[in-house]
Amino acid sequence: VSDTHLCSRHQQLTHLKSLYQRFHNEGIDTVLHAGDLVEGIRMYRGWELEVLHHGCDEQAAYAVEHYPKHPGMKTYMISGNHDASFRTNGGVNVVRRVA
């Protein structure tokens, strides 16, 4: 999976959860998330009108609370450019914080 953009008002959390349920039902035990876990910060003009939670702490907490979890299933993640915006603007690795 990729580009979940959690904390964007355009996120598809219901779809993500149903996808993880399908993975679980199919016996998949490893999922790769290929970047853009969260919406990030200062990505484009008008960004502040599209985000549900502001700042690294709020977006990381939201991801920890809402990202799907199933017993025996591991998700490995890398950062995308939206995730890296926290490192660029404040030196914080949001994906590491979520992990």
mmCIF file of N, CA and C in Angstrom:
data_model
loop_
_atom_site.group_PDB
_atom_site.id
_atom_site.type_symbol
_atom_site.label_atom_id
_atom_site.label_comp_id
_atom_site.label_asym_id
_atom_site.label_seq_id
_atom_site.Cartn_x
_atom_site.Cartn_y
_atom_site.Cartn_z
ATOM 1 N N VAL A 1 0.848 -1.169 0.000
ATOM 2 C CA VAL A 1 0.000 0.000 0.000
ATOM 3 C C VAL A 1 0.895 1.233 0.000
ATOM 4 N N SER A 2 0.305 2.370 -0.358
ATOM 5 C CA SER A 2 1.053 3.622 -0.289
ATOM 6 C C SER A 2 0.072 4.788 -0.333
ATOM 7 N N ASP A 3 0.604 5.948 -0.068
ATOM 8 C CA ASP A 3 -0.152 7.190 -0.195
ATOM 9 C C ASP A 3 -1.460 7.183 0.589
ATOM 10 N N THR A 4 -1.401 6.724 1.824
ATOM 11 C CA THR A 4 -2.602 6.731 2.658
ATOM 12 C C THR A 4 -2.949 8.145 3.124
ATOM 13 N N HIS A 5 -1.967 9.018 3.209
ATOM 14 C CA HIS A 5 -2.167 10.427 3.556
ATOM 15 C C HIS A 5 -3.106 10.587 4.753
ATOM 16 N N LEU A 6 -2.849 9.797 5.800
ATOM 17 C CA LEU A 6 -3.660 9.937 7.001
ATOM 18 C C LEU A 6 -3.596 11.374 7.492
ATOM 19 N N CYS A 7 -4.698 11.856 7.962
ATOM 20 C CA CYS A 7 -4.907 13.225 8.439
ATOM 21 C C CYS A 7 -5.290 14.183 7.328
ATOM 22 N N SER A 8 -5.335 13.723 6.097
ATOM 23 C CA SER A 8 -5.900 14.539 5.023
ATOM 24 C C SER A 8 -7.412 14.362 5.060
ATOM 25 N N ARG A 9 -8.136 15.399 4.726
ATOM 26 C CA ARG A 9 -9.588 15.226 4.696
ATOM 27 C C ARG A 9 -10.020 14.348 3.530
ATOM 28 N N HIS A 10 -9.077 13.971 2.674
ATOM 29 C CA HIS A 10 -9.360 13.087 1.549
ATOM 30 C C HIS A 10 -8.886 11.651 1.811
ATOM 31 N N GLN A 11 -8.427 11.376 3.018
ATOM 32 C CA GLN A 11 -7.964 10.022 3.340
ATOM 33 C C GLN A 11 -9.084 9.014 3.114
ATOM 34 N N GLN A 12 -8.714 7.776 2.899
ATOM 35 C CA GLN A 12 -9.687 6.701 2.680
ATOM 36 C C GLN A 12 -9.485 5.625 3.747
ATOM 37 N N LEU A 13 -9.696 5.997 5.006
ATOM 38 C CA LEU A 13 -9.427 5.108 6.131
ATOM 39 C C LEU A 13 -10.304 3.860 6.090
ATOM 40 N N THR A 14 -11.554 3.999 5.709
ATOM 41 C CA THR A 14 -12.439 2.832 5.619
ATOM 42 C C THR A 14 -11.911 1.850 4.589
ATOM 43 N N HIS A 15 -11.458 2.348 3.459
ATOM 44 C CA HIS A 15 -10.902 1.479 2.416
ATOM 45 C C HIS A 15 -9.633 0.793 2.913
ATOM 46 N N LEU A 16 -8.768 1.551 3.606
ATOM 47 C CA LEU A 16 -7.534 0.972 4.134
ATOM 48 C C LEU A 16 -7.841 -0.148 5.116
ATOM 49 N N LYS A 17 -8.802 0.070 5.992
ATOM 50 C CA LYS A 17 -9.162 -0.968 6.971
ATOM 51 C C LYS A 17 -9.757 -2.199 6.285
ATOM 52 N N SER A 18 -10.569 -2.013 5.261
ATOM 53 C CA SER A 18 -11.137 -3.167 4.554
ATOM 54 C C SER A 18 -10.051 -3.906 3.775
ATOM 55 N N LEU A 19 -9.071 -3.179 3.268
ATOM 56 C CA LEU A 19 -7.952 -3.819 2.580
ATOM 57 C C LEU A 19 -7.151 -4.684 3.546
ATOM 58 N N TYR A 20 -6.880 -4.159 4.732
ATOM 59 C CA TYR A 20 -6.154 -4.948 5.733
ATOM 60 C C TYR A 20 -6.970 -6.160 6.183
ATOM 61 N N GLN A 21 -8.277 -6.026 6.270
ATOM 62 C CA GLN A 21 -9.121 -7.174 6.614
ATOM 63 C C GLN A 21 -9.010 -8.240 5.525
ATOM 64 N N ARG A 22 -8.980 -7.799 4.284
ATOM 65 C CA ARG A 22 -8.821 -8.748 3.173
ATOM 66 C C ARG A 22 -7.463 -9.431 3.247
ATOM 67 N N PHE A 23 -6.405 -8.647 3.508
ATOM 68 C CA PHE A 23 -5.085 -9.246 3.685
ATOM 69 C C PHE A 23 -5.123 -10.306 4.778
ATOM 70 N N HIS A 24 -5.729 -9.966 5.902
ATOM 71 C CA HIS A 24 -5.845 -10.899 7.032
ATOM 72 C C HIS A 24 -6.590 -12.165 6.614
ATOM 73 N N ASN A 25 -7.704 -11.993 5.919
ATOM 74 C CA ASN A 25 -8.505 -13.145 5.475
ATOM 75 C C ASN A 25 -7.746 -14.032 4.506
ATOM 76 N N GLU A 26 -6.854 -13.443 3.724
ATOM 77 C CA GLU A 26 -6.066 -14.191 2.741
ATOM 78 C C GLU A 26 -4.801 -14.807 3.348
ATOM 79 N N GLY A 27 -4.554 -14.549 4.623
ATOM 80 C CA GLY A 27 -3.383 -15.115 5.287
ATOM 81 C C GLY A 27 -2.093 -14.344 5.037
ATOM 82 N N ILE A 28 -2.205 -13.132 4.557
ATOM 83 C CA ILE A 28 -1.015 -12.307 4.320
ATOM 84 C C ILE A 28 -0.514 -11.807 5.672
ATOM 85 N N ASP A 29 0.775 -12.007 5.934
ATOM 86 C CA ASP A 29 1.307 -11.614 7.235
ATOM 87 C C ASP A 29 2.298 -10.460 7.165
ATOM 88 N N THR A 30 2.629 -10.012 5.953
ATOM 89 C CA THR A 30 3.565 -8.911 5.774
ATOM 90 C C THR A 30 2.998 -7.926 4.755
ATOM 91 N N VAL A 31 2.947 -6.667 5.146
ATOM 92 C CA VAL A 31 2.463 -5.604 4.265
ATOM 93 C C VAL A 31 3.557 -4.558 4.149
ATOM 94 N N LEU A 32 3.773 -4.066 2.952
ATOM 95 C CA LEU A 32 4.743 -2.999 2.716
ATOM 96 C C LEU A 32 3.993 -1.708 2.434
ATOM 97 N N HIS A 33 4.334 -0.669 3.167
ATOM 98 C CA HIS A 33 3.744 0.654 2.932
ATOM 99 C C HIS A 33 4.836 1.499 2.277
ATOM 100 N N ALA A 34 4.598 1.919 1.040
ATOM 101 C CA ALA A 34 5.637 2.537 0.218
ATOM 102 C C ALA A 34 5.640 4.067 0.275
ATOM 103 N N GLY A 35 5.229 4.632 1.389
ATOM 104 C CA GLY A 35 5.399 6.064 1.574
ATOM 105 C C GLY A 35 4.124 6.874 1.620
ATOM 106 N N ASP A 36 4.262 8.086 2.153
ATOM 107 C CA ASP A 36 3.163 9.019 2.377
ATOM 108 C C ASP A 36 2.108 8.433 3.313
ATOM 109 N N LEU A 37 2.597 8.002 4.460
ATOM 110 C CA LEU A 37 1.719 7.510 5.520
ATOM 111 C C LEU A 37 0.765 8.614 5.969
ATOM 112 N N VAL A 38 1.306 9.798 6.229
ATOM 113 C CA VAL A 38 0.496 10.918 6.716
ATOM 114 C C VAL A 38 0.522 12.063 5.704
ATOM 115 N N GLU A 39 -0.298 13.059 5.950
ATOM 116 C CA GLU A 39 -0.415 14.198 5.026
ATOM 117 C C GLU A 39 0.789 15.130 5.069
ATOM 118 N N GLY A 40 1.450 15.211 6.221
ATOM 119 C CA GLY A 40 2.629 16.051 6.300
ATOM 120 C C GLY A 40 2.298 17.506 6.596
ATOM 121 N N ILE A 41 3.248 18.370 6.265
ATOM 122 C CA ILE A 41 3.120 19.795 6.596
ATOM 123 C C ILE A 41 3.624 20.648 5.432
ATOM 124 N N ARG A 42 2.917 21.732 5.174
ATOM 125 C CA ARG A 42 3.332 22.736 4.176
ATOM 126 C C ARG A 42 3.645 22.130 2.817
ATOM 127 N N MET A 43 2.765 21.281 2.327
ATOM 128 C CA MET A 43 3.035 20.585 1.071
ATOM 129 C C MET A 43 2.699 21.415 -0.165
ATOM 130 N N TYR A 44 1.730 22.274 -0.076
ATOM 131 C CA TYR A 44 1.317 23.066 -1.239
ATOM 132 C C TYR A 44 0.442 24.212 -0.747
ATOM 133 N N ARG A 45 0.210 25.185 -1.587
ATOM 134 C CA ARG A 45 -0.633 26.321 -1.233
ATOM 135 C C ARG A 45 -2.040 25.831 -0.883
ATOM 136 N N GLY A 46 -2.566 26.267 0.232
ATOM 137 C CA GLY A 46 -3.895 25.853 0.678
ATOM 138 C C GLY A 46 -3.900 24.560 1.472
ATOM 139 N N TRP A 47 -2.722 23.992 1.692
ATOM 140 C CA TRP A 47 -2.612 22.718 2.422
ATOM 141 C C TRP A 47 -3.345 22.770 3.759
ATOM 142 N N GLU A 48 -3.204 23.875 4.473
ATOM 143 C CA GLU A 48 -3.776 23.972 5.821
ATOM 144 C C GLU A 48 -5.294 23.816 5.828
ATOM 145 N N LEU A 49 -5.935 23.986 4.689
ATOM 146 C CA LEU A 49 -7.391 23.814 4.597
ATOM 147 C C LEU A 49 -7.787 22.365 4.323
ATOM 148 N N GLU A 50 -6.824 21.527 4.012
ATOM 149 C CA GLU A 50 -7.084 20.138 3.633
ATOM 150 C C GLU A 50 -6.707 19.128 4.719
ATOM 151 N N VAL A 51 -6.100 19.585 5.804
ATOM 152 C CA VAL A 51 -5.562 18.669 6.812
ATOM 153 C C VAL A 51 -6.463 18.655 8.050
ATOM 154 N N LEU A 52 -6.617 17.474 8.622
ATOM 155 C CA LEU A 52 -7.469 17.301 9.800
ATOM 156 C C LEU A 52 -6.710 17.515 11.108
ATOM 157 N N HIS A 53 -5.437 17.158 11.127
ATOM 158 C CA HIS A 53 -4.614 17.273 12.333
ATOM 159 C C HIS A 53 -3.303 17.941 11.959
ATOM 160 N N HIS A 54 -2.896 18.911 12.754
ATOM 161 C CA HIS A 54 -1.701 19.697 12.455
ATOM 162 C C HIS A 54 -0.533 19.256 13.317
ATOM 163 N N GLY A 55 0.648 19.271 12.756
ATOM 164 C CA GLY A 55 1.871 18.980 13.486
ATOM 165 C C GLY A 55 2.202 17.500 13.512
ATOM 166 N N CYS A 56 3.460 17.239 13.733
ATOM 167 C CA CYS A 56 3.959 15.863 13.746
ATOM 168 C C CYS A 56 3.347 15.037 14.869
ATOM 169 N N ASP A 57 3.272 15.595 16.061
ATOM 170 C CA ASP A 57 2.731 14.837 17.190
ATOM 171 C C ASP A 57 1.285 14.411 16.925
ATOM 172 N N GLU A 58 0.469 15.328 16.436
ATOM 173 C CA GLU A 58 -0.936 15.007 16.190
ATOM 174 C C GLU A 58 -1.089 13.992 15.056
ATOM 175 N N GLN A 59 -0.319 14.144 13.983
ATOM 176 C CA GLN A 59 -0.445 13.213 12.869
ATOM 177 C C GLN A 59 0.097 11.835 13.230
ATOM 178 N N ALA A 60 1.178 11.791 13.985
ATOM 179 C CA ALA A 60 1.719 10.496 14.421
ATOM 180 C C ALA A 60 0.732 9.794 15.355
ATOM 181 N N ALA A 61 0.167 10.517 16.303
ATOM 182 C CA ALA A 61 -0.810 9.919 17.229
ATOM 183 C C ALA A 61 -2.026 9.404 16.471
ATOM 184 N N TYR A 62 -2.491 10.157 15.489
ATOM 185 C CA TYR A 62 -3.639 9.716 14.688
ATOM 186 C C TYR A 62 -3.300 8.422 13.938
ATOM 187 N N ALA A 63 -2.112 8.363 13.354
ATOM 188 C CA ALA A 63 -1.699 7.161 12.620
ATOM 189 C C ALA A 63 -1.609 5.956 13.551
ATOM 190 N N VAL A 64 -1.036 6.144 14.722
ATOM 191 C CA VAL A 64 -0.930 5.040 15.689
ATOM 192 C C VAL A 64 -2.315 4.555 16.095
ATOM 193 N N GLU A 65 -3.226 5.484 16.317
ATOM 194 C CA GLU A 65 -4.575 5.112 16.761
ATOM 195 C C GLU A 65 -5.404 4.459 15.663
ATOM 196 N N HIS A 66 -5.269 4.923 14.424
ATOM 197 C CA HIS A 66 -6.206 4.514 13.383
ATOM 198 C C HIS A 66 -5.649 3.556 12.333
ATOM 199 N N TYR A 67 -4.334 3.407 12.228
ATOM 200 C CA TYR A 67 -3.797 2.501 11.207
ATOM 201 C C TYR A 67 -4.196 1.063 11.561
ATOM 202 N N PRO A 68 -4.640 0.298 10.576
ATOM 203 C CA PRO A 68 -5.131 -1.066 10.865
ATOM 204 C C PRO A 68 -4.055 -1.957 11.487
ATOM 205 N N LYS A 69 -4.499 -2.761 12.431
ATOM 206 C CA LYS A 69 -3.624 -3.730 13.091
ATOM 207 C C LYS A 69 -4.347 -5.066 13.162
ATOM 208 N N HIS A 70 -3.630 -6.136 12.835
ATOM 209 C CA HIS A 70 -4.185 -7.486 12.943
ATOM 210 C C HIS A 70 -3.129 -8.375 13.591
ATOM 211 N N PRO A 71 -3.537 -9.282 14.477
ATOM 212 C CA PRO A 71 -2.578 -10.188 15.115
ATOM 213 C C PRO A 71 -1.791 -10.981 14.067
ATOM 214 N N GLY A 72 -0.495 -11.038 14.249
ATOM 215 C CA GLY A 72 0.350 -11.809 13.355
ATOM 216 C C GLY A 72 0.705 -11.112 12.050
ATOM 217 N N MET A 73 0.223 -9.894 11.830
ATOM 218 C CA MET A 73 0.513 -9.159 10.596
ATOM 219 C C MET A 73 1.439 -7.994 10.921
ATOM 220 N N LYS A 74 2.523 -7.872 10.147
ATOM 221 C CA LYS A 74 3.460 -6.770 10.320
ATOM 222 C C LYS A 74 3.409 -5.871 9.100
ATOM 223 N N THR A 75 3.532 -4.580 9.348
ATOM 224 C CA THR A 75 3.623 -3.600 8.269
ATOM 225 C C THR A 75 4.986 -2.942 8.348
ATOM 226 N N TYR A 76 5.688 -2.920 7.226
ATOM 227 C CA TYR A 76 6.967 -2.231 7.104
ATOM 228 C C TYR A 76 6.735 -0.983 6.264
ATOM 229 N N MET A 77 7.298 0.146 6.717
ATOM 230 C CA MET A 77 7.041 1.420 6.046
ATOM 231 C C MET A 77 8.332 2.134 5.696
ATOM 232 N N ILE A 78 8.257 2.884 4.603
ATOM 233 C CA ILE A 78 9.293 3.844 4.283
ATOM 234 C C ILE A 78 8.614 5.211 4.176
ATOM 235 N N SER A 79 9.394 6.250 4.282
ATOM 236 C CA SER A 79 8.855 7.609 4.200
ATOM 237 C C SER A 79 8.681 8.034 2.751
ATOM 238 N N GLY A 80 7.624 8.787 2.513
ATOM 239 C CA GLY A 80 7.429 9.459 1.232
ATOM 240 C C GLY A 80 7.683 10.943 1.411
ATOM 241 N N ASN A 81 7.459 11.705 0.371
ATOM 242 C CA ASN A 81 7.752 13.132 0.459
ATOM 243 C C ASN A 81 6.849 13.856 1.457
ATOM 244 N N HIS A 82 5.602 13.412 1.629
ATOM 245 C CA HIS A 82 4.733 14.037 2.623
ATOM 246 C C HIS A 82 5.248 13.743 4.040
ATOM 247 N N ASP A 83 5.681 12.514 4.283
ATOM 248 C CA ASP A 83 6.253 12.160 5.586
ATOM 249 C C ASP A 83 7.540 12.945 5.838
ATOM 250 N N ALA A 84 8.352 13.073 4.799
ATOM 251 C CA ALA A 84 9.641 13.761 4.919
ATOM 252 C C ALA A 84 9.481 15.257 5.167
ATOM 253 N N SER A 85 8.290 15.790 4.926
ATOM 254 C CA SER A 85 8.088 17.222 5.160
ATOM 255 C C SER A 85 8.322 17.586 6.629
ATOM 256 N N PHE A 86 8.085 16.655 7.539
ATOM 257 C CA PHE A 86 8.353 16.921 8.950
ATOM 258 C C PHE A 86 9.858 16.968 9.215
ATOM 259 N N ARG A 87 10.618 16.153 8.512
ATOM 260 C CA ARG A 87 12.072 16.183 8.669
ATOM 261 C C ARG A 87 12.626 17.482 8.084
ATOM 262 N N THR A 88 12.105 17.876 6.933
ATOM 263 C CA THR A 88 12.547 19.106 6.279
ATOM 264 C C THR A 88 12.228 20.329 7.116
ATOM 265 N N ASN A 89 11.048 20.349 7.724
ATOM 266 C CA ASN A 89 10.582 21.528 8.452
ATOM 267 C C ASN A 89 10.814 21.475 9.958
ATOM 268 N N GLY A 90 11.369 20.380 10.472
ATOM 269 C CA GLY A 90 11.560 20.326 11.918
ATOM 270 C C GLY A 90 12.493 19.231 12.400
ATOM 271 N N GLY A 91 13.038 18.445 11.477
ATOM 272 C CA GLY A 91 14.007 17.429 11.860
ATOM 273 C C GLY A 91 13.426 16.177 12.490
ATOM 274 N N VAL A 92 12.132 15.895 12.251
ATOM 275 C CA VAL A 92 11.480 14.751 12.886
ATOM 276 C C VAL A 92 11.101 13.717 11.824
ATOM 277 N N ASN A 93 11.391 12.456 12.117
ATOM 278 C CA ASN A 93 10.992 11.357 11.234
ATOM 279 C C ASN A 93 9.662 10.800 11.747
ATOM 280 N N VAL A 94 8.571 11.198 11.106
ATOM 281 C CA VAL A 94 7.233 10.808 11.578
ATOM 282 C C VAL A 94 7.010 9.306 11.452
ATOM 283 N N VAL A 95 7.548 8.669 10.422
ATOM 284 C CA VAL A 95 7.349 7.225 10.265
ATOM 285 C C VAL A 95 8.050 6.472 11.395
ATOM 286 N N ARG A 96 9.242 6.906 11.746
ATOM 287 C CA ARG A 96 9.944 6.276 12.877
ATOM 288 C C ARG A 96 9.155 6.486 14.168
ATOM 289 N N ARG A 97 8.584 7.669 14.324
ATOM 290 C CA ARG A 97 7.790 7.965 15.521
ATOM 291 C C ARG A 97 6.570 7.040 15.587
ATOM 292 N N VAL A 98 5.928 6.801 14.467
ATOM 293 C CA VAL A 98 4.765 5.907 14.428
ATOM 294 C C VAL A 98 5.188 4.473 14.718
ATOM 295 N N ALA A 99 6.319 4.063 14.158
ATOM 296 C CA ALA A 99 6.810 2.696 14.373
ATOM 297 C C ALA A 99 7.155 2.474 15.829
#
